[in-house]
Amino acid sequence: MKILIIGGVAGGAGAAARLRRNDEKAEIIMIERGKFISFANCGLPYYIGGVIEKKDDLLLQTPEAFRARFNVDVRTENEALAVDIKNKNVIIKNLISHKTYKESYDILVLSPGAKPIKPPIQGADRENVYTLRNMNDVFTIKDYITEKKPKTAAVIGGGYIGLEMADNLFNAGLSVSIIEAMSHVIGPLDGDMAAEVHNHIRSKGVSLFLASRAVGIDEAGVTLENGNKIKADIVIMSIGVSPETAFLRDSGIALGPRGDIIVNKELKTNTEDVYALGDAVQVTNILTGHPQLVPLASPANKQARIVADVIAGKKVKYTGAQGTAIAKIFDMTVGVTGLSETHLMSNNIQYQKSVTYSASNASYYPGGTSMAVKLLFEPGTGRLLGGQITGKKGVDKRVDVLATAVRHNMTVFDLQELELAYAPPYSSAKDPLNMAGYVAGNIIEGMCKPIYMEELNNITEDSILFDIRTPEEFGNGTIGNAINFELDKLRNNLDNIPRNKELIIFCRIGLRAHIAQQILEQNGFKTRNLIGGYRFYEQIKKDNITFKV
Ligand code: FAD
């Protein structure tokens, strides 16, 4: 059995290692265009910021060590130019000798990944404009920073890689601007949840240009569509990636509209004995059943094992992706899993939602901070469709629990029941996900009658904004022309509260408002609880999303 693998990093090297563990006798050849194999793509931004200090720490394996351990014929600086599926061979160019040769295969595994998209803007080919994909890119950027000592940087694209680069360039001492064409950073995050991230980025002194398209780059920096000029001695372009499959175009291997390789659940292409995985393949979203690209390391690593096991004859399948992702953005962490509200809305999928703020630790334990948890769930059943969490501490473990819950079709009521590890240094006895489950459950069961921030735009004279925080909190700022009735004085003042209007109750995060809602509803008032409370409102307002009130 002769197995030829194209691509020698996350998917390719992972598949090669598992193939060897499955079969000691197979001949395995791994073709990699670059000089390095199995390097830490995800760690690259942190080398720029100095968090990862040594180049070698980015290398998980050298070709020599990989050869020695797995008996794989590793050919770096070799590029696959074309695949001949009829004769089962690949045309390969040795990039050092410039000689082209044919390599036959019994089985072909494709893991060529995805390349950064370079927008066709003027000046994109200047010396100080970079994309980041591999070791060569990161060394070139680092050398430029060391030698030319740029003072200002512009990052075009506010996705995960763009923001990680902004964070690390900032850590490297540069003054950073982020330019994002959409109205918010991180596509899979909803705009309301992105507001706090925007405010945090700005609080660091980083300039954030949202809904701004870069149209040109010159010696002074980046020009935006509206004519504004952003000063930049160095420019990083990170507007997304596209499957690197040009070499397969005429092969007969089926590709999707974006050049993505089409595979089935066993990661087989339409072509006999050709498998594919990683950033280059189309995967099925487990929630929608629709095909999509999920260029992330976790799916690629899982697929590497599955592809090798399918080749070994095992009955395994890749069941699909849900887009779980996490990023460190300065001092904040942003985690997402499943479908966003934006996606649900634009695909006409019925949903309900909750937004809660909970402490990362027991309230009395020093160092705890608050995290925002947004849940999206099916009306009626409460089946989880997605979730987003932002905060400074403990976001990672909650998003992983949530990802597990989404993967296993759990409901918001299941979240209430989760018995999660607790001691004050780590959590609170009612974990943020238990709390999110309670609130979402209350919404489904009607105990919480919600109103959402975006609905504030539509409230009429038939409603009153009803702030039940303390007079001190009220004095420090409220929503519109709200009236103040402190929660603890409510029961004795019921006669002074208007009964002919709907009361839009809010407190800081929604907890006191929930108590107030029960008191008032049980006394015959019509109420709604402003989900996310004043804290959520304040973040959204600060981010310049304006409300009529
Ligand atoms: P790759 O790992 O990109 O490997 C593909 C290899 O194939 C490349 O080395 C390429 O040179 C080679 N190749 C392509 N065409 C040919 C050819 N014709 N002939 C020979 N060789 C070829 N994911 C996360 O989940 N979390 C993160 O924090 C994260 N951070 C990232 C940060 C950066 C800067 C980058 C670039 C990516 C990050 N990712 C992250 C994404 C993650 O690295 C990818 O999802 C993963 O590496 C995909 O594996 P792959 O094997 O499909 O592609």
Coordinates of C-alpha atoms and ligand atoms in Angstrom, one line a residue, residues 6-12 31-34 39 41-42 44-45 78-80 111-114 132-133 161 164 244 247 277-280 295-298 300 326, ligand 1:
I6 CA -0.3 16.4 0.2
G7 CA 0.3 18.9 2.9
G8 CA 2.5 18.3 6.0
V9 CA 1.1 20.5 8.8
A10 CA -2.0 20.0 11.0
G11 CA -4.1 17.6 8.8
G12 CA -1.3 16.0 6.7
I31 CA 4.7 16.2 0.3
E32 CA 5.0 19.7 1.8
R33 CA 5.7 22.9 -0.2
G34 CA 7.2 24.8 2.7
F39 CA 4.5 23.7 12.9
N41 CA 0.1 27.8 13.0
C42 CA -2.0 28.8 15.9
L44 CA 2.4 32.2 15.1
P45 CA 0.9 35.5 16.3
N78 CA 8.1 19.8 -2.9
E79 CA 4.9 21.1 -4.4
A80 CA 2.1 19.1 -5.9
S111 CA -4.6 18.3 3.2
P112 CA -3.4 21.5 1.4
G113 CA -5.1 23.9 3.8
A114 CA -6.3 27.4 3.0
L132 CA 0.2 35.4 8.1
R133 CA -0.1 31.7 7.4
I161 CA -6.2 36.0 13.3
E164 CA -4.7 38.1 17.7
E244 CA -5.7 26.1 -1.6
F247 CA -3.7 22.4 -8.3
L277 CA -9.4 16.9 5.1
G278 CA -8.7 20.1 6.9
D279 CA -9.2 23.7 5.9
A280 CA -9.6 22.7 2.3
P295 CA -10.9 26.5 8.9
L296 CA -10.0 25.6 12.4
A297 CA -7.4 23.3 14.0
S298 CA -9.7 21.1 16.0
A300 CA -8.5 19.3 11.0
I326 CA -12.0 30.9 21.2
Ligands
FAD1 P1 -2.4 23.6 7.1 O1 -2.1 23.3 8.5 O2 -2.4 25.0 6.6 O3 -1.4 22.7 6.2 C1 -1.5 22.7 4.8 C2 -0.1 22.6 4.2 O4 -0.2 22.2 2.9 C3 0.6 23.9 4.2 O5 1.8 23.9 4.9 C4 0.9 24.2 2.7 O6 2.2 24.7 2.5 C5 0.8 22.8 2.1 N1 0.4 22.8 0.7 C6 -0.6 23.4 0.2 N2 -0.7 23.2 -1.1 C7 0.3 22.3 -1.4 C8 0.8 21.7 -2.6 N3 0.1 21.9 -3.8 N4 1.8 20.9 -2.5 C9 2.5 20.7 -1.3 N5 2.1 21.3 -0.2 C10 1.0 22.1 -0.2 N6 -7.3 27.3 14.4 C11 -7.8 27.2 15.6 O7 -8.6 26.3 15.8 N7 -7.4 27.9 16.7 C12 -6.5 28.9 16.5 O8 -6.1 29.6 17.5 C13 -5.9 29.1 15.2 N8 -5.0 30.1 15.0 C14 -4.5 30.3 13.8 C15 -3.5 31.3 13.6 C16 -2.9 31.4 12.4 C17 -1.9 32.5 12.2 C18 -3.3 30.6 11.3 C19 -2.6 30.8 10.0 C20 -4.2 29.6 11.5 C21 -4.8 29.4 12.7 N9 -5.8 28.4 12.9 C22 -6.3 28.3 14.2 C23 -6.2 27.5 11.8 C24 -5.5 26.2 11.8 O9 -4.1 26.4 11.8 C25 -5.9 25.4 10.6 O10 -7.3 25.1 10.7 C26 -5.2 24.1 10.4 O11 -3.8 24.3 10.4 C27 -5.6 23.4 9.1 O12 -4.9 22.3 8.8 P2 -4.6 21.8 7.3 O13 -3.8 20.6 7.4 O14 -5.9 21.8 6.6 O15 -3.8 23.0 6.7

